[in-house]
Structures are given as C-alpha cells and as structure tokens.
mmCIF file of C-alpha atoms and ligand atoms in Angstrom:
data_model
loop_
_atom_site.group_PDB
_atom_site.id
_atom_site.type_symbol
_atom_site.label_atom_id
_atom_site.label_comp_id
_atom_site.label_asym_id
_atom_site.label_seq_id
_atom_site.Cartn_x
_atom_site.Cartn_y
_atom_site.Cartn_z
ATOM 1 C CA MET A 1466 96.374 85.951 82.904
ATOM 2 C CA LEU A 1467 93.988 84.534 85.467
ATOM 3 C CA LYS A 1468 90.770 85.977 86.392
ATOM 4 C CA LYS A 1469 90.231 88.065 89.375
ATOM 5 C CA PHE A 1470 93.985 88.855 89.817
ATOM 6 C CA LEU A 1471 96.280 90.947 87.632
ATOM 7 C CA ASP A 1472 99.612 92.097 88.786
ATOM 8 C CA TYR A 1473 100.813 93.610 85.731
ATOM 9 C CA ILE A 1474 99.069 95.862 83.146
ATOM 10 C CA LYS A 1475 99.791 98.465 80.626
ATOM 11 C CA ILE A 1476 97.273 101.390 80.331
ATOM 12 C CA TYR A 1477 97.003 104.790 78.557
ATOM 13 C CA CYS A 1478 96.302 107.838 80.466
ATOM 14 C CA ARG A 1479 95.882 111.458 79.366
ATOM 15 C CA SER A 1480 95.149 114.731 81.562
ATOM 16 C CA GLY A 1481 92.601 117.043 80.503
ATOM 17 C CA ASP A 1482 93.198 119.929 78.175
ATOM 18 C CA GLY A 1483 92.969 123.337 79.563
ATOM 19 C CA GLY A 1484 89.798 125.586 78.517
ATOM 20 C CA SER A 1485 90.206 128.400 76.132
ATOM 21 C CA GLY A 1486 90.127 132.115 77.278
ATOM 22 C CA ALA A 1487 86.972 133.919 76.047
ATOM 23 C CA VAL A 1488 87.097 137.019 73.621
ATOM 24 C CA HIS A 1489 84.177 139.097 75.006
ATOM 25 C CA PHE A 1490 83.158 142.604 75.610
ATOM 26 C CA TYR A 1491 81.026 144.187 78.365
ATOM 27 C CA ARG A 1492 77.686 144.957 76.851
ATOM 28 C CA LYS A 1493 74.530 146.532 78.518
ATOM 29 C CA LYS A 1494 71.455 148.376 77.019
ATOM 30 C CA PHE A 1495 72.645 151.693 75.914
ATOM 31 C CA PHE A 1496 76.284 151.035 76.652
ATOM 32 C CA TYR A 1497 77.861 149.555 73.681
ATOM 33 C CA LYS A 1498 81.505 150.284 74.235
ATOM 34 C CA GLY A 1499 82.299 148.165 77.350
ATOM 35 C CA GLY A 1500 85.771 146.766 77.889
ATOM 36 C CA PRO A 1501 86.856 143.434 77.448
ATOM 37 C CA ASP A 1502 85.499 140.947 79.924
ATOM 38 C CA GLY A 1503 86.176 137.292 78.287
ATOM 39 C CA GLY A 1504 87.208 135.149 81.260
ATOM 40 C CA ASN A 1505 90.005 132.515 81.451
ATOM 41 C CA GLY A 1506 89.638 128.914 80.551
ATOM 42 C CA GLY A 1507 89.405 126.374 83.361
ATOM 43 C CA ILE A 1508 92.386 123.901 84.298
ATOM 44 C CA GLY A 1509 92.178 120.307 82.754
ATOM 45 C CA GLY A 1510 91.723 117.400 85.189
ATOM 46 C CA ASN A 1511 94.903 115.606 86.426
ATOM 47 C CA ILE A 1512 95.452 111.959 86.336
ATOM 48 C CA ILE A 1513 95.873 110.893 89.837
ATOM 49 C CA ILE A 1514 97.152 107.850 91.117
ATOM 50 C CA LYS A 1515 96.050 106.772 94.824
ATOM 51 C CA GLY A 1516 96.923 103.932 97.015
ATOM 52 C CA ASN A 1517 93.981 101.910 98.509
ATOM 53 C CA LYS A 1518 94.706 99.465 101.333
ATOM 54 C CA GLN A 1519 91.587 97.421 100.481
ATOM 55 C CA ILE A 1520 92.598 96.539 96.812
ATOM 56 C CA ASP A 1521 94.917 93.487 96.097
ATOM 57 C CA THR A 1522 94.629 93.551 92.345
ATOM 58 C CA LEU A 1523 94.888 95.800 89.248
ATOM 59 C CA ILE A 1524 92.150 93.927 87.254
ATOM 60 C CA HIS A 1525 89.795 96.874 87.534
ATOM 61 C CA LEU A 1526 91.732 99.309 85.603
ATOM 62 C CA LYS A 1527 90.772 100.346 82.150
ATOM 63 C CA LYS A 1528 92.811 100.501 79.254
ATOM 64 C CA TYR A 1529 92.279 104.070 78.192
ATOM 65 C CA ASN A 1530 91.842 106.804 80.808
ATOM 66 C CA LYS A 1531 91.222 110.465 80.157
ATOM 67 C CA ALA A 1532 90.558 113.207 82.600
ATOM 68 C CA MET A 1533 88.020 116.024 81.827
ATOM 69 C CA TYR A 1534 88.937 119.135 80.071
ATOM 70 C CA GLY A 1535 88.636 122.494 81.507
ATOM 71 C CA SER A 1536 85.741 124.659 80.055
ATOM 72 C CA SER A 1537 86.075 127.789 78.186
ATOM 73 C CA GLY A 1538 86.169 131.126 79.670
ATOM 74 C CA GLN A 1539 82.972 133.047 79.938
ATOM 75 C CA LYS A 1540 81.775 136.505 79.719
ATOM 76 C CA ASN A 1541 81.901 138.890 82.847
ATOM 77 C CA ASN A 1542 85.372 137.781 83.560
ATOM 78 C CA MET A 1543 84.023 134.332 84.587
ATOM 79 C CA THR A 1544 86.638 131.583 84.617
ATOM 80 C CA GLY A 1545 85.464 128.351 82.997
ATOM 81 C CA SER A 1546 85.098 125.377 85.279
ATOM 82 C CA ASN A 1547 88.031 123.242 85.972
ATOM 83 C CA GLY A 1548 88.041 119.591 84.657
ATOM 84 C CA LYS A 1549 87.421 117.060 86.930
ATOM 85 C CA ASP A 1550 90.497 114.890 87.952
ATOM 86 C CA LEU A 1551 90.490 111.196 86.960
ATOM 87 C CA ILE A 1552 91.641 109.232 89.989
ATOM 88 C CA LEU A 1553 92.934 105.607 89.713
ATOM 89 C CA GLU A 1554 92.975 103.440 92.785
ATOM 90 C CA VAL A 1555 95.708 100.925 92.942
ATOM 91 C CA PRO A 1556 96.883 98.408 95.650
ATOM 92 C CA LEU A 1557 99.663 99.420 98.056
ATOM 93 C CA GLY A 1558 102.897 97.887 96.512
ATOM 94 C CA THR A 1559 102.379 99.222 92.915
ATOM 95 C CA ILE A 1560 105.065 100.542 90.969
ATOM 96 C CA ILE A 1561 104.285 102.795 88.048
ATOM 97 C CA LYS A 1562 106.614 102.908 85.225
ATOM 98 C CA ASP A 1563 106.828 104.511 81.670
ATOM 99 C CA GLU A 1564 106.972 102.621 78.457
ATOM 100 C CA LYS A 1565 110.823 102.465 78.663
ATOM 101 C CA GLU A 1566 110.554 100.930 82.500
ATOM 102 C CA LYS A 1567 111.574 103.987 84.200
ATOM 103 C CA ILE A 1568 110.047 104.207 87.503
ATOM 104 C CA LEU A 1569 107.629 107.250 87.783
ATOM 105 C CA LEU A 1570 106.037 106.425 91.123
ATOM 106 C CA GLU A 1571 105.910 103.628 93.931
ATOM 107 C CA ILE A 1572 102.636 103.627 95.767
ATOM 108 C CA ILE A 1573 103.159 102.585 99.380
ATOM 109 C CA ASN A 1574 100.474 104.623 101.159
ATOM 110 C CA ASN A 1575 96.880 106.306 100.465
ATOM 111 C CA LYS A 1576 98.140 109.321 99.299
ATOM 112 C CA GLU A 1577 97.113 110.989 95.998
ATOM 113 C CA ASN A 1578 99.953 111.415 93.468
ATOM 114 C CA ILE A 1579 99.672 113.373 90.457
ATOM 115 C CA LEU A 1580 100.786 111.434 87.260
ATOM 116 C CA PHE A 1581 99.818 113.720 84.476
ATOM 117 C CA LYS A 1582 98.986 117.327 85.437
ATOM 118 C CA GLY A 1583 96.026 119.040 83.502
ATOM 119 C CA GLY A 1584 96.638 121.582 81.134
ATOM 120 C CA LYS A 1585 96.407 125.362 82.011
ATOM 121 C CA GLY A 1586 93.410 127.174 80.934
ATOM 122 C CA GLY A 1587 94.022 130.070 78.355
ATOM 123 C CA LEU A 1588 93.805 133.746 79.462
ATOM 124 C CA GLY A 1589 90.628 135.448 78.354
ATOM 125 C CA ASN A 1590 90.829 138.826 76.539
ATOM 126 C CA CYS A 1591 90.389 140.658 79.754
ATOM 127 C CA ASN A 1592 93.938 140.086 80.457
ATOM 128 C CA PHE A 1593 95.383 141.836 77.448
ATOM 129 C CA LYS A 1594 93.902 145.365 77.659
ATOM 130 C CA ASN A 1595 96.499 147.906 77.794
ATOM 131 C CA SER A 1596 96.861 151.804 77.026
ATOM 132 C CA ILE A 1597 97.365 150.900 73.370
ATOM 133 C CA ASN A 1598 94.940 148.344 72.886
ATOM 134 C CA GLN A 1599 91.649 148.832 74.773
ATOM 135 C CA THR A 1600 89.745 146.145 72.773
ATOM 136 C CA PRO A 1601 92.053 143.111 72.460
ATOM 137 C CA GLN A 1602 90.335 140.751 70.047
ATOM 138 C CA TYR A 1603 92.295 137.778 71.083
ATOM 139 C CA ALA A 1604 92.375 135.175 73.901
ATOM 140 C CA GLN A 1605 94.740 132.199 74.708
ATOM 141 C CA LYS A 1606 93.931 128.795 73.835
ATOM 142 C CA GLY A 1607 94.085 126.371 76.669
ATOM 143 C CA ILE A 1608 97.262 124.149 77.027
ATOM 144 C CA SER A 1609 96.838 120.529 76.005
ATOM 145 C CA GLY A 1610 96.838 117.819 78.391
ATOM 146 C CA VAL A 1611 99.666 115.508 78.801
ATOM 147 C CA GLY A 1612 99.565 111.483 78.576
ATOM 148 C CA GLY A 1613 101.186 108.450 77.542
ATOM 149 C CA TRP A 1614 101.204 104.646 78.087
ATOM 150 C CA ILE A 1615 102.342 103.503 81.396
ATOM 151 C CA ILE A 1616 102.865 100.126 83.076
ATOM 152 C CA LEU A 1617 101.684 99.331 86.538
ATOM 153 C CA GLU A 1618 103.264 96.315 88.329
ATOM 154 C CA LEU A 1619 102.026 95.017 91.626
ATOM 155 C CA LYS A 1620 104.211 93.436 94.423
ATOM 156 C CA ILE A 1621 101.730 93.140 97.058
ATOM 157 C CA LEU A 1622 102.472 94.659 100.423
ATOM 158 C CA ALA A 1623 101.909 92.115 103.060
ATOM 159 C CA ASP A 1624 103.679 91.306 106.432
ATOM 160 C CA ILE A 1625 103.862 87.515 106.256
ATOM 161 C CA GLY A 1626 104.189 85.072 103.288
ATOM 162 C CA LEU A 1627 103.254 81.480 103.212
ATOM 163 C CA ILE A 1628 105.846 79.373 101.474
ATOM 164 C CA GLY A 1629 105.534 75.554 100.424
ATOM 165 C CA TYR A 1630 105.148 72.995 97.997
ATOM 166 C CA PRO A 1631 101.564 72.481 96.559
ATOM 167 C CA ASN A 1632 99.294 70.521 98.971
ATOM 168 C CA ALA A 1633 101.447 71.498 102.014
ATOM 169 C CA GLY A 1634 98.572 73.302 103.652
ATOM 170 C CA LYS A 1635 99.248 76.862 103.175
ATOM 171 C CA SER A 1636 95.604 77.943 102.399
ATOM 172 C CA THR A 1637 94.560 75.800 105.327
ATOM 173 C CA LEU A 1638 96.745 77.784 107.300
ATOM 174 C CA LEU A 1639 95.618 81.063 105.907
ATOM 175 C CA SER A 1640 91.927 80.240 106.545
ATOM 176 C CA LEU A 1641 93.122 79.310 110.290
ATOM 177 C CA LEU A 1642 94.848 82.532 111.075
ATOM 178 C CA THR A 1643 92.840 85.116 109.051
ATOM 179 C CA ASN A 1644 89.526 86.044 107.955
ATOM 180 C CA ALA A 1645 90.335 84.768 104.283
ATOM 181 C CA LYS A 1646 88.255 81.872 102.855
ATOM 182 C CA PRO A 1647 90.546 80.248 100.229
ATOM 183 C CA LYS A 1648 89.805 77.255 98.373
ATOM 184 C CA ILE A 1649 91.261 74.184 99.920
ATOM 185 C CA SER A 1650 91.595 70.867 98.659
ATOM 186 C CA ASN A 1651 93.615 67.607 98.325
ATOM 187 C CA TYR A 1652 94.863 67.970 94.803
ATOM 188 C CA LYS A 1653 97.842 69.895 93.858
ATOM 189 C CA LEU A 1654 97.818 73.614 92.790
ATOM 190 C CA THR A 1655 94.501 74.466 94.276
ATOM 191 C CA THR A 1656 95.625 77.830 94.823
ATOM 192 C CA LEU A 1657 96.367 79.567 91.398
ATOM 193 C CA ILE A 1658 96.436 83.251 92.282
ATOM 194 C CA PRO A 1659 97.522 84.795 95.633
ATOM 195 C CA ASN A 1660 95.122 84.509 98.536
ATOM 196 C CA ILE A 1661 95.301 87.472 101.180
ATOM 197 C CA GLY A 1662 93.918 87.556 104.805
ATOM 198 C CA VAL A 1663 94.278 89.637 107.871
ATOM 199 C CA LEU A 1664 95.126 88.162 111.259
ATOM 200 C CA PHE A 1665 93.625 90.319 113.924
ATOM 201 C CA TYR A 1666 95.669 89.340 116.977
ATOM 202 C CA ARG A 1667 95.787 91.435 120.389
ATOM 203 C CA ASP A 1668 96.520 94.863 119.181
ATOM 204 C CA PHE A 1669 98.030 93.739 115.698
ATOM 205 C CA ASN A 1670 96.498 93.564 112.267
ATOM 206 C CA ILE A 1671 98.617 91.421 110.338
ATOM 207 C CA LYS A 1672 98.322 90.939 106.366
ATOM 208 C CA ILE A 1673 99.229 87.578 105.282
ATOM 209 C CA ILE A 1674 99.693 86.341 101.753
ATOM 210 C CA ASP A 1675 99.299 82.729 100.450
ATOM 211 C CA ILE A 1676 100.847 82.433 97.102
ATOM 212 C CA PRO A 1677 100.520 79.062 94.812
ATOM 213 C CA GLY A 1678 102.862 76.329 95.721
ATOM 214 C CA ILE A 1679 106.393 76.768 94.515
ATOM 215 C CA GLY A 1680 108.789 74.263 93.267
ATOM 216 C CA ILE A 1681 106.720 71.929 91.038
ATOM 217 C CA ASN A 1682 106.012 74.041 87.934
ATOM 218 C CA LYS A 1683 106.338 77.940 86.813
ATOM 219 C CA LEU A 1684 103.004 78.842 88.164
ATOM 220 C CA GLY A 1685 104.028 79.340 91.806
ATOM 221 C CA ASN A 1686 107.592 80.965 90.980
ATOM 222 C CA ARG A 1687 105.584 83.509 88.859
ATOM 223 C CA PHE A 1688 104.226 84.710 92.079
ATOM 224 C CA ILE A 1689 107.404 84.848 94.332
ATOM 225 C CA LYS A 1690 107.441 88.663 93.651
ATOM 226 C CA HIS A 1691 104.615 89.001 95.998
ATOM 227 C CA ILE A 1692 106.629 88.055 99.038
ATOM 228 C CA GLU A 1693 109.459 90.426 98.436
ATOM 229 C CA HIS A 1694 108.016 93.121 100.840
ATOM 230 C CA ASN A 1695 107.157 90.462 103.669
ATOM 231 C CA LYS A 1696 108.857 90.794 107.091
ATOM 232 C CA ILE A 1697 108.270 87.112 108.006
ATOM 233 C CA LEU A 1698 108.221 84.151 105.785
ATOM 234 C CA ILE A 1699 106.507 80.836 107.137
ATOM 235 C CA PHE A 1700 107.738 77.743 105.311
ATOM 236 C CA ILE A 1701 105.280 74.952 105.434
ATOM 237 C CA ILE A 1702 106.211 71.403 104.920
ATOM 238 C CA PRO A 1703 103.986 68.532 105.777
ATOM 239 C CA ALA A 1704 104.830 66.239 108.687
ATOM 240 C CA ASP A 1705 104.930 63.122 106.568
ATOM 241 C CA THR A 1706 107.543 64.395 104.305
ATOM 242 C CA ASN A 1707 110.704 62.206 104.115
ATOM 243 C CA ASN A 1708 113.314 64.781 104.600
ATOM 244 C CA HIS A 1709 112.394 68.070 106.325
ATOM 245 C CA ASN A 1710 115.839 69.564 106.019
ATOM 246 C CA ASN A 1711 116.062 68.778 102.420
ATOM 247 C CA GLU A 1712 112.663 70.126 101.472
ATOM 248 C CA TYR A 1713 113.395 73.248 103.369
ATOM 249 C CA LYS A 1714 116.740 73.884 101.721
ATOM 250 C CA ILE A 1715 115.009 73.289 98.286
ATOM 251 C CA LEU A 1716 112.464 75.874 98.914
ATOM 252 C CA VAL A 1717 115.047 78.354 100.167
ATOM 253 C CA LYS A 1718 117.041 77.503 96.835
ATOM 254 C CA LYS A 1719 113.859 78.185 94.705
ATOM 255 C CA LEU A 1720 113.328 81.593 96.533
ATOM 256 C CA LYS A 1721 117.120 82.551 96.281
ATOM 257 C CA PHE A 1722 117.113 81.482 92.504
ATOM 258 C CA TYR A 1723 114.291 84.076 91.877
ATOM 259 C CA ASN A 1724 116.168 86.675 93.961
ATOM 260 C CA ASN A 1725 119.477 86.146 95.732
ATOM 261 C CA LYS A 1726 118.606 88.799 98.154
ATOM 262 C CA ILE A 1727 114.969 87.972 98.828
ATOM 263 C CA LEU A 1728 115.645 86.305 102.378
ATOM 264 C CA GLU A 1729 117.490 89.381 103.549
ATOM 265 C CA LYS A 1730 115.924 91.119 106.688
ATOM 266 C CA LYS A 1731 113.044 88.443 106.705
ATOM 267 C CA LYS A 1732 112.383 86.365 109.940
ATOM 268 C CA LYS A 1733 111.859 82.689 108.963
ATOM 269 C CA ILE A 1734 109.674 80.132 110.651
ATOM 270 C CA LEU A 1735 109.153 76.429 109.802
ATOM 271 C CA VAL A 1736 105.671 74.986 110.138
ATOM 272 C CA ILE A 1737 105.434 71.405 110.222
ATOM 273 C CA SER A 1738 101.763 70.969 108.846
ATOM 274 C CA GLN A 1739 99.466 68.072 109.210
ATOM 275 C CA SER A 1740 101.130 66.861 112.456
ATOM 276 C CA ASP A 1741 98.313 64.799 113.127
ATOM 277 C CA LYS A 1742 99.648 62.166 110.720
ATOM 278 C CA ILE A 1743 102.620 61.582 112.582
ATOM 279 C CA ASN A 1744 103.439 60.132 116.333
ATOM 280 C CA ASP A 1745 105.987 61.443 118.904
ATOM 281 C CA ASN A 1746 109.036 59.476 117.863
ATOM 282 C CA ILE A 1747 108.599 60.800 114.305
ATOM 283 C CA LYS A 1748 108.594 64.162 115.653
ATOM 284 C CA LYS A 1749 111.584 63.800 117.662
ATOM 285 C CA SER A 1750 113.593 62.640 114.454
ATOM 286 C CA ILE A 1751 112.070 65.665 112.435
ATOM 287 C CA ILE A 1752 113.411 67.922 115.232
ATOM 288 C CA LYS A 1753 117.043 66.471 114.880
ATOM 289 C CA ASN A 1754 117.033 66.765 111.368
ATOM 290 C CA ILE A 1755 115.898 70.409 110.785
ATOM 291 C CA PRO A 1756 118.184 73.551 110.711
ATOM 292 C CA LYS A 1757 119.098 74.348 114.476
ATOM 293 C CA ASP A 1758 118.637 78.068 114.343
ATOM 294 C CA LEU A 1759 115.284 77.733 112.582
ATOM 295 C CA PRO A 1760 112.152 78.035 114.958
ATOM 296 C CA TYR A 1761 109.609 75.416 114.180
ATOM 297 C CA ILE A 1762 105.976 74.425 115.212
ATOM 298 C CA PHE A 1763 104.091 71.345 114.669
ATOM 299 C CA LEU A 1764 100.632 72.416 113.447
ATOM 300 C CA SER A 1765 97.439 70.424 112.717
ATOM 301 C CA TYR A 1766 94.025 71.963 111.679
ATOM 302 C CA ILE A 1767 92.540 68.745 112.834
ATOM 303 C CA THR A 1768 93.765 68.614 116.569
ATOM 304 C CA ASN A 1769 94.461 72.499 116.543
ATOM 305 C CA GLU A 1770 98.040 71.634 117.681
ATOM 306 C CA GLY A 1771 100.321 74.566 117.323
ATOM 307 C CA LEU A 1772 97.930 77.398 116.222
ATOM 308 C CA LYS A 1773 97.894 79.323 119.427
ATOM 309 C CA GLU A 1774 101.628 78.966 119.644
ATOM 310 C CA LEU A 1775 102.152 80.057 116.123
ATOM 311 C CA LYS A 1776 99.952 83.172 116.736
ATOM 312 C CA ASN A 1777 102.101 84.063 119.753
ATOM 313 C CA LYS A 1778 105.291 83.496 118.094
ATOM 314 C CA LEU A 1779 104.211 85.735 115.169
ATOM 315 C CA TYR A 1780 103.119 88.330 117.660
ATOM 316 C CA ASP A 1781 106.405 88.096 119.352
ATOM 317 C CA ILE A 1782 108.478 88.629 116.316
ATOM 318 C CA MET A 1783 106.276 91.457 115.198
ATOM 319 C CA ILE A 1784 106.727 93.217 118.666
ATOM 320 C CA LYS A 1785 110.402 92.735 118.760
ATOM 321 C CA ASN A 1786 111.223 93.696 115.158
ATOM 322 C CA PHE A 1787 108.792 95.616 113.554
ATOM 323 C CA ASP A 1788 107.347 98.983 114.263
ATOM 324 C CA LYS A 1789 103.400 98.480 114.634
ATOM 325 C CA LYS A 1790 102.776 101.476 112.735
ATOM 326 C CA LYS A 1791 104.837 100.253 109.833
ATOM 327 C CA LEU A 1792 102.771 97.183 109.241
ATOM 328 C CA THR A 1793 100.837 96.886 106.101
HETATM 329 N N1 GTP B 2370 95.306 65.587 107.999
HETATM 330 C C1 GTP B 2370 95.508 67.003 107.648
HETATM 331 N N2 GTP B 2370 95.261 67.367 106.431
HETATM 332 C C2 GTP B 2370 95.470 68.766 106.184
HETATM 333 C C3 GTP B 2370 95.994 69.499 107.263
HETATM 334 N N3 GTP B 2370 96.221 70.699 106.557
HETATM 335 C C4 GTP B 2370 95.748 70.514 105.274
HETATM 336 N N4 GTP B 2370 95.328 69.591 105.144
HETATM 337 C C5 GTP B 2370 94.871 68.964 103.742
HETATM 338 O O1 GTP B 2370 95.830 69.020 102.853
HETATM 339 C C6 GTP B 2370 95.384 69.180 101.507
HETATM 340 C C7 GTP B 2370 96.005 70.640 100.866
HETATM 341 O O2 GTP B 2370 95.788 71.813 101.803
HETATM 342 P P1 GTP B 2370 95.766 73.181 101.116
HETATM 343 O O3 GTP B 2370 95.704 73.968 102.203
HETATM 344 O O4 GTP B 2370 94.749 73.245 99.961
HETATM 345 O O5 GTP B 2370 97.336 73.134 100.491
HETATM 346 P P2 GTP B 2370 98.037 74.262 99.834
HETATM 347 O O6 GTP B 2370 99.568 74.364 100.279
HETATM 348 O O7 GTP B 2370 97.209 75.557 99.969
HETATM 349 O O8 GTP B 2370 98.110 73.658 98.402
HETATM 350 P P3 GTP B 2370 98.161 74.512 96.944
HETATM 351 O O9 GTP B 2370 97.074 75.529 96.808
HETATM 352 O O10 GTP B 2370 97.776 73.332 95.945
HETATM 353 O O11 GTP B 2370 99.515 74.989 96.737
HETATM 354 C C8 GTP B 2370 93.915 69.352 101.851
HETATM 355 O O12 GTP B 2370 93.166 68.136 101.480
HETATM 356 C C9 GTP B 2370 93.834 69.685 103.199
HETATM 357 O O13 GTP B 2370 92.603 69.286 103.879
HETATM 358 C C10 GTP B 2370 96.172 69.052 108.596
HETATM 359 O O14 GTP B 2370 96.471 69.791 109.534
HETATM 360 N N5 GTP B 2370 95.877 67.747 108.768
HETATM 361 MG MG1 MG B 2371 96.437 76.556 98.566
#
C-alpha cells in the first residue's frame, strides 16, 4: 500500500466495560447501622464512527482501538463516572463491514454512529435493599464491552472525476480548476494515489478527484472505485492523440470492465487537452471523429484555451442536474 493514502484497512475495536456497582453501607460517627449506599457503576465508552469531510484517507486509523471503561460505583450512592467514547473519524464514503463482509455502516455525512455500545454499569447494593434484606452484601458487576475486527473500505465521495491515460494532463487540469497542488510531470504514472481538490466557482464548491491514469497497468484500475460516486466524469485525451474516438471508447470499456453500471447517471464531458499542440485543421478533424452526443472542450494550460468554458459548462451541468445541497 502506498504512503499517505489508504482506502482499505482492518482494525480491532472494543467498547469499554461497564463499572461495577459498589457494596457499601452508610457510616457516620456514632451511627453504625446505616443502610446500603453503594452506587452504580458508570457506563463503558462507546466506539463511535464519525464522518469528516476534511479527511480523504484511512491512513490515520490505529490497528487496536479501545474505549474507556466506566468506573466503579462509590459510597453515598454515587454513580461511577462513564468511560469516554472513542470517536474514529473517517472520510465520507467509508463503508464499515464485519469480518464476513456484512455492511454495518455507510458513512455519508458528519453524524456520529455508535458501532459498539459501551457495557452498562452494574447496580450498587443500594438497589437491593428490601423488607427481607435490609443489608444486601452484593452488587452487580458491570457488563463487558463488545468488539471485534472490522473492515473499513473507502470510496471517495467527490462530484467530478478525471479519467484518462497516464500523461493526459489530468493533474494539470486539477491544479487549474482547484486549490490542489498535485505533482505534474512528463513521465507516465506521475500520480500514484488519488489527488483531491475543491473548485470554488460562483456559488458552488465542487469536489474533484484525479485518479492515477487508467489503461496501461493495474495501478490506475485499482483506483477506479473512487469515481463510483461521481456525478460528472471528465475524460481527458491529449490533442495529439491519433484517434480520439478510439481512445474514448477504450477508456469507457475499461470503466465498464470494472463495473458495468459505473457510467449510469453520470454526465460525461470530453476534454481534448494540450490543444496548443495542434492547429485549427486538426481540431476540425477531431470534432468530426468524436461521438456526436458527447460535449467537448479544447483545453490548454499554456494558452488558457477552454478553461473558463469548462468551468461554465461544469457549473451548468451542476445547476441543471444536481441539487446544490447534495454536493459533497
Ligand atoms: N503543451 C502542453 N502540455 C501539457 C498541457 N497539460 C499538461 N501538459 C504536460 O503533460 C505532462 C503530463 O501532465 P500531467 O498533468 O502530469 O498528466 P497526468 O494525466 O496527471 O499523468 P499521470 O499522473 O501520469 O496519469 C506534463 O509534462 C504537463 O506539463 C497543456 O495544456 N499543454
Ligand atoms: Mg497525474
């Protein structure tokens, strides 16, 4: 697994044990026969999973996670203090499964979800006094916490995904559109883990993900799952490619091979990148060659061609098709 990014991890979690109830009798100077006053044990801490919009990896999680136990009951009917919850923050789009791959939770917002509830505290002897037994000598033990191994799998929640071969100019486009500063270079497979950025445009904040180039080896294909939640896919094919129609079809095929339904409900745009490398005649022949129903834009970071147009187009698609409140 690569540094700084992790989208799959198995960890152990356990909630805290409940504290024991106390056996105690009220005592004061010259008053030896007070009734039972042993308090209840505190509740054990919960294991809580909470979504956090700012995180895009599972790498910060520890292998063993245990919430605090509740403390024992005290004299004077005092309940023991509750164990502190352990809150594990995960990126939106994280699925939590048990060891048998059964889905326990899907994290899509920043709410707190109790995964393992802390054990209840035991009752102190103050609860067991009755007409027959005025001096109960026993109290309950706390209930043990629960736990187990769980699997966390992340499919990043982003609005737009950038799809293309290595060296197409995906990371360059991400850096033009968003606040992200991905590594860019002229050797293939520069991007080895997903880069994520946010495009702030008019009244929209749009999250964009740049995954390693797909098609050439298994690396990029391993990250295709991160575009599953996207609403728009931008296919990026360099202007000096021989046959744009063909390249586009291959990219679509690769995606469908991963998941036949992955393109459903997604809007698609073709960006013909590095357009500074071609002249108008070549542009015309490219336009003739690409699928008729596919919106396209010529784009260059050198001449800035197409950048404003692309932003406006993305904005229009967002406004027409997606509820602003539902953007990631
Ligand atoms: N002339 C020209 N070169 C470009 C343009 N956009 C990107 N490039 C160059 O193309 C090369 C690849 O760009 P990247 O953005 O790293 O490509 P990528 O698709 O992210 O590549 P991988 O991470 O390997 O998949 C770099 O040398 C860029 O400088 C452009 O508009 N015009
Ligand atoms: Mg890249």
